[in-house]
Amino acid sequence: MANTPATSSSAGPVLRGLHNATIKRNLAVALGLTAIITVAFKIIVNDPKKAAYAEFYQKYDANKSFERMKAAGRFQSC
């Protein structure tokens, strides 16, 4: 019993390459989430905004708007 260690000799954790493996996993997760969030933002925010602008400018008449502002006295030179 004098030559036996106080702790049991079980297999320790494998630490070689752990940092690189963790970085690879984190990078893959980050890139995946970035792609998902980018597509979701485009669908949820940008597409409705683009449609609203297209609808507005289909109906917009610049001359009518100018005459309305001119009649309201918004311009000093007209």
PDB file of C-alpha atoms in Angstrom:
ATOM      1  CA  MET A   1       0.000   0.000   0.000  1.00  0.00           C
ATOM      2  CA  ALA A   2       2.915   2.334   0.294  1.00  0.00           C
ATOM      3  CA  ASN A   3       3.422   2.450  -3.475  1.00  0.00           C
ATOM      4  CA  THR A   4      -0.235   3.014  -4.444  1.00  0.00           C
ATOM      5  CA  PRO A   5      -1.330   6.587  -5.132  1.00  0.00           C
ATOM      6  CA  ALA A   6      -3.927   8.249  -2.943  1.00  0.00           C
ATOM      7  CA  THR A   7      -6.203   8.965  -5.901  1.00  0.00           C
ATOM      8  CA  SER A   8      -7.523   6.483  -8.377  1.00  0.00           C
ATOM      9  CA  SER A   9      -5.844   6.451 -11.735  1.00  0.00           C
ATOM     10  CA  SER A  10      -8.838   7.068 -13.991  1.00  0.00           C
ATOM     11  CA  ALA A  11      -8.510   8.620 -17.415  1.00  0.00           C
ATOM     12  CA  GLY A  12      -8.211  12.383 -17.184  1.00  0.00           C
ATOM     13  CA  PRO A  13      -9.926  14.849 -19.509  1.00  0.00           C
ATOM     14  CA  VAL A  14      -8.503  15.245 -22.998  1.00  0.00           C
ATOM     15  CA  LEU A  15      -7.334  18.829 -23.183  1.00  0.00           C
ATOM     16  CA  ARG A  16      -5.170  18.664 -26.308  1.00  0.00           C
ATOM     17  CA  GLY A  17      -6.885  20.704 -29.023  1.00  0.00           C
ATOM     18  CA  LEU A  18      -9.813  21.635 -26.774  1.00  0.00           C
ATOM     19  CA  HIS A  19      -9.384  25.371 -27.375  1.00  0.00           C
ATOM     20  CA  ASN A  20      -9.303  24.964 -31.167  1.00  0.00           C
ATOM     21  CA  ALA A  21     -12.333  22.675 -31.112  1.00  0.00           C
ATOM     22  CA  THR A  22     -14.257  25.156 -28.977  1.00  0.00           C
ATOM     23  CA  ILE A  23     -13.368  28.031 -31.302  1.00  0.00           C
ATOM     24  CA  LYS A  24     -14.487  26.031 -34.363  1.00  0.00           C
ATOM     25  CA  ARG A  25     -17.806  25.172 -32.730  1.00  0.00           C
ATOM     26  CA  ASN A  26     -18.404  28.753 -31.568  1.00  0.00           C
ATOM     27  CA  LEU A  27     -17.525  30.090 -35.021  1.00  0.00           C
ATOM     28  CA  ALA A  28     -19.940  27.691 -36.703  1.00  0.00           C
ATOM     29  CA  VAL A  29     -22.731  28.627 -34.282  1.00  0.00           C
ATOM     30  CA  ALA A  30     -22.032  32.351 -34.732  1.00  0.00           C
ATOM     31  CA  LEU A  31     -22.069  32.121 -38.528  1.00  0.00           C
ATOM     32  CA  GLY A  32     -25.244  30.056 -38.505  1.00  0.00           C
ATOM     33  CA  LEU A  33     -27.064  32.443 -36.190  1.00  0.00           C
ATOM     34  CA  THR A  34     -25.858  35.422 -38.208  1.00  0.00           C
ATOM     35  CA  ALA A  35     -27.259  33.941 -41.410  1.00  0.00           C
ATOM     36  CA  ILE A  36     -30.591  33.088 -39.758  1.00  0.00           C
ATOM     37  CA  ILE A  37     -30.973  36.525 -38.172  1.00  0.00           C
ATOM     38  CA  THR A  38     -30.033  38.279 -41.415  1.00  0.00           C
ATOM     39  CA  VAL A  39     -32.677  36.415 -43.395  1.00  0.00           C
ATOM     40  CA  ALA A  40     -35.280  36.947 -40.653  1.00  0.00           C
ATOM     41  CA  PHE A  41     -34.556  40.695 -40.518  1.00  0.00           C
ATOM     42  CA  LYS A  42     -34.885  40.954 -44.291  1.00  0.00           C
ATOM     43  CA  ILE A  43     -38.214  39.149 -44.297  1.00  0.00           C
ATOM     44  CA  ILE A  44     -39.676  40.814 -41.194  1.00  0.00           C
ATOM     45  CA  VAL A  45     -38.387  44.392 -41.596  1.00  0.00           C
ATOM     46  CA  ASN A  46     -36.971  45.185 -45.031  1.00  0.00           C
ATOM     47  CA  ASP A  47     -39.546  43.547 -47.311  1.00  0.00           C
ATOM     48  CA  PRO A  48     -42.575  45.294 -45.732  1.00  0.00           C
ATOM     49  CA  LYS A  49     -40.713  48.613 -45.763  1.00  0.00           C
ATOM     50  CA  LYS A  50     -39.788  48.193 -49.416  1.00  0.00           C
ATOM     51  CA  ALA A  51     -43.404  47.364 -50.276  1.00  0.00           C
ATOM     52  CA  ALA A  52     -44.661  50.419 -48.373  1.00  0.00           C
ATOM     53  CA  TYR A  53     -42.265  52.729 -50.236  1.00  0.00           C
ATOM     54  CA  ALA A  54     -43.256  51.199 -53.589  1.00  0.00           C
ATOM     55  CA  GLU A  55     -46.937  51.707 -52.794  1.00  0.00           C
ATOM     56  CA  PHE A  56     -46.352  55.304 -51.664  1.00  0.00           C
ATOM     57  CA  TYR A  57     -44.442  56.295 -54.787  1.00  0.00           C
ATOM     58  CA  GLN A  58     -46.996  54.676 -57.103  1.00  0.00           C
ATOM     59  CA  LYS A  59     -49.597  57.139 -55.796  1.00  0.00           C
ATOM     60  CA  TYR A  60     -47.257  60.114 -55.228  1.00  0.00           C
ATOM     61  CA  ASP A  61     -47.648  63.182 -57.427  1.00  0.00           C
ATOM     62  CA  ALA A  62     -44.780  65.619 -56.944  1.00  0.00           C
ATOM     63  CA  ASN A  63     -46.506  68.522 -58.686  1.00  0.00           C
ATOM     64  CA  LYS A  64     -49.637  68.130 -56.589  1.00  0.00           C
ATOM     65  CA  SER A  65     -47.527  68.038 -53.442  1.00  0.00           C
ATOM     66  CA  PHE A  66     -45.613  71.136 -54.565  1.00  0.00           C
ATOM     67  CA  GLU A  67     -48.820  73.059 -55.249  1.00  0.00           C
ATOM     68  CA  ARG A  68     -50.211  72.035 -51.856  1.00  0.00           C
ATOM     69  CA  MET A  69     -47.072  73.281 -50.052  1.00  0.00           C
ATOM     70  CA  LYS A  70     -47.018  76.459 -52.158  1.00  0.00           C
ATOM     71  CA  ALA A  71     -50.652  77.194 -51.272  1.00  0.00           C
ATOM     72  CA  ALA A  72     -49.864  76.655 -47.603  1.00  0.00           C
ATOM     73  CA  GLY A  73     -47.066  79.266 -47.788  1.00  0.00           C
ATOM     74  CA  ARG A  74     -44.197  76.871 -47.097  1.00  0.00           C
ATOM     75  CA  PHE A  75     -41.888  78.527 -49.644  1.00  0.00           C
ATOM     76  CA  GLN A  76     -40.541  82.048 -49.396  1.00  0.00           C
ATOM     77  CA  SER A  77     -39.397  82.337 -53.003  1.00  0.00           C
ATOM     78  CA  CYS A  78     -42.598  81.142 -54.739  1.00  0.00           C
TER      79      CYS A  78
END
